[in-house]
Amino acid sequence: MSSLFNLFDQILALYNWVVIIAVVFSWLVGFGVVNRSNQLVAMFYEAVWRLTNPVFSYFRRYLPNLGGIDISPIIVLLIIFFLRSLLREYGLVIY
């Protein structure tokens, strides 16, 4: 059972990095540092978008419109942090 919780913790850690990459990548596209017309960049952007958009869109439904500021990644990161700390608090994860 412990290995199942370790796997869940590792999946949460990996998704944590995917969310951070999605945020940084959206900033790079928004500020014009990377161009989405490049095929490699477009493929990478599509992969990150497909991994994060279902979760982000769920929270966007319940969050108020802040005029171009999307706080759904912050909410997702806080939930991941809470779940991982909960697993560690109850000793369900071996470090």
CSV table of C-alpha atoms in Angstrom, one decimal:
chain,number,residue,atom,x,y,z
A,1,MET,CA,0.0,0.0,0.0
A,2,SER,CA,2.9,2.3,0.7
A,3,SER,CA,4.2,1.9,-2.8
A,4,LEU,CA,0.8,3.1,-4.1
A,5,PHE,CA,1.1,6.3,-2.0
A,6,ASN,CA,4.7,6.8,-3.2
A,7,LEU,CA,3.5,6.5,-6.8
A,8,PHE,CA,0.7,9.0,-6.1
A,9,ASP,CA,3.2,11.4,-4.5
A,10,GLN,CA,5.6,11.1,-7.5
A,11,ILE,CA,2.7,11.8,-9.9
A,12,LEU,CA,1.8,14.9,-7.9
A,13,ALA,CA,5.4,16.0,-8.0
A,14,LEU,CA,5.6,15.5,-11.7
A,15,TYR,CA,2.4,17.4,-12.3
A,16,ASN,CA,3.7,20.2,-10.1
A,17,TRP,CA,6.5,20.6,-12.5
A,18,VAL,CA,4.2,20.4,-15.5
A,19,VAL,CA,2.1,23.3,-14.0
A,20,ILE,CA,5.2,25.4,-13.4
A,21,ILE,CA,6.4,24.7,-17.0
A,22,ALA,CA,3.0,25.7,-18.3
A,23,VAL,CA,3.1,29.0,-16.4
A,24,VAL,CA,6.6,29.9,-17.5
A,25,PHE,CA,5.9,28.9,-21.1
A,26,SER,CA,2.7,31.0,-21.2
A,27,TRP,CA,4.8,34.0,-20.0
A,28,LEU,CA,7.4,33.3,-22.7
A,29,VAL,CA,4.7,33.2,-25.4
A,30,GLY,CA,3.0,36.2,-24.0
A,31,PHE,CA,6.1,38.3,-24.0
A,32,GLY,CA,7.2,37.2,-27.4
A,33,VAL,CA,10.3,35.4,-26.3
A,34,VAL,CA,9.2,32.2,-28.1
A,35,ASN,CA,7.2,32.0,-31.3
A,36,ARG,CA,4.4,29.5,-31.5
A,37,SER,CA,4.7,29.3,-35.3
A,38,ASN,CA,7.8,27.2,-34.8
A,39,GLN,CA,6.7,23.6,-35.1
A,40,LEU,CA,8.7,22.3,-32.1
A,41,VAL,CA,7.4,25.1,-29.9
A,42,ALA,CA,3.9,24.5,-31.1
A,43,MET,CA,4.1,20.8,-30.4
A,44,PHE,CA,5.5,21.4,-26.9
A,45,TYR,CA,2.9,24.0,-26.2
A,46,GLU,CA,0.1,21.7,-27.3
A,47,ALA,CA,1.4,18.9,-25.0
A,48,VAL,CA,1.6,21.2,-22.0
A,49,TRP,CA,-1.8,22.7,-22.8
A,50,ARG,CA,-3.4,19.2,-23.0
A,51,LEU,CA,-2.0,18.2,-19.7
A,52,THR,CA,-3.0,21.3,-17.8
A,53,ASN,CA,-6.1,22.8,-19.4
A,54,PRO,CA,-8.6,20.3,-18.1
A,55,VAL,CA,-7.6,21.0,-14.5
A,56,PHE,CA,-7.2,24.7,-15.0
A,57,SER,CA,-10.6,25.1,-16.8
A,58,TYR,CA,-12.3,23.3,-13.9
A,59,PHE,CA,-11.0,25.9,-11.4
A,60,ARG,CA,-11.6,28.8,-13.9
A,61,ARG,CA,-15.3,28.1,-13.7
A,62,TYR,CA,-15.4,29.0,-10.0
A,63,LEU,CA,-12.9,31.8,-9.9
A,64,PRO,CA,-13.8,35.4,-10.6
A,65,ASN,CA,-12.6,37.2,-13.7
A,66,LEU,CA,-9.6,39.2,-12.7
A,67,GLY,CA,-9.0,41.0,-16.0
A,68,GLY,CA,-6.4,38.8,-17.7
A,69,ILE,CA,-4.8,37.4,-14.6
A,70,ASP,CA,-5.3,33.6,-14.3
A,71,ILE,CA,-4.9,32.4,-10.8
A,72,SER,CA,-6.0,28.8,-11.5
A,73,PRO,CA,-2.3,27.6,-11.7
A,74,ILE,CA,-1.8,29.0,-8.2
A,75,ILE,CA,-4.8,27.1,-6.9
A,76,VAL,CA,-3.6,23.9,-8.5
A,77,LEU,CA,-0.2,24.3,-7.0
A,78,LEU,CA,-1.6,24.9,-3.6
A,79,ILE,CA,-3.8,21.8,-3.8
A,80,ILE,CA,-0.8,19.7,-4.9
A,81,PHE,CA,1.3,21.1,-2.0
A,82,PHE,CA,-1.6,20.3,0.4
A,83,LEU,CA,-2.0,16.8,-0.9
A,84,ARG,CA,1.7,16.0,-0.8
A,85,SER,CA,2.1,17.5,2.7
A,86,LEU,CA,-0.9,15.5,3.8
A,87,LEU,CA,0.7,12.3,2.6
A,88,ARG,CA,3.9,13.1,4.4
A,89,GLU,CA,2.2,14.2,7.6
A,90,TYR,CA,0.5,10.8,8.0
A,91,GLY,CA,3.6,8.9,7.1
A,92,LEU,CA,2.1,7.4,4.0
A,93,VAL,CA,5.1,8.3,1.8
A,94,ILE,CA,8.7,7.0,2.3
A,95,TYR,CA,11.3,9.7,1.5
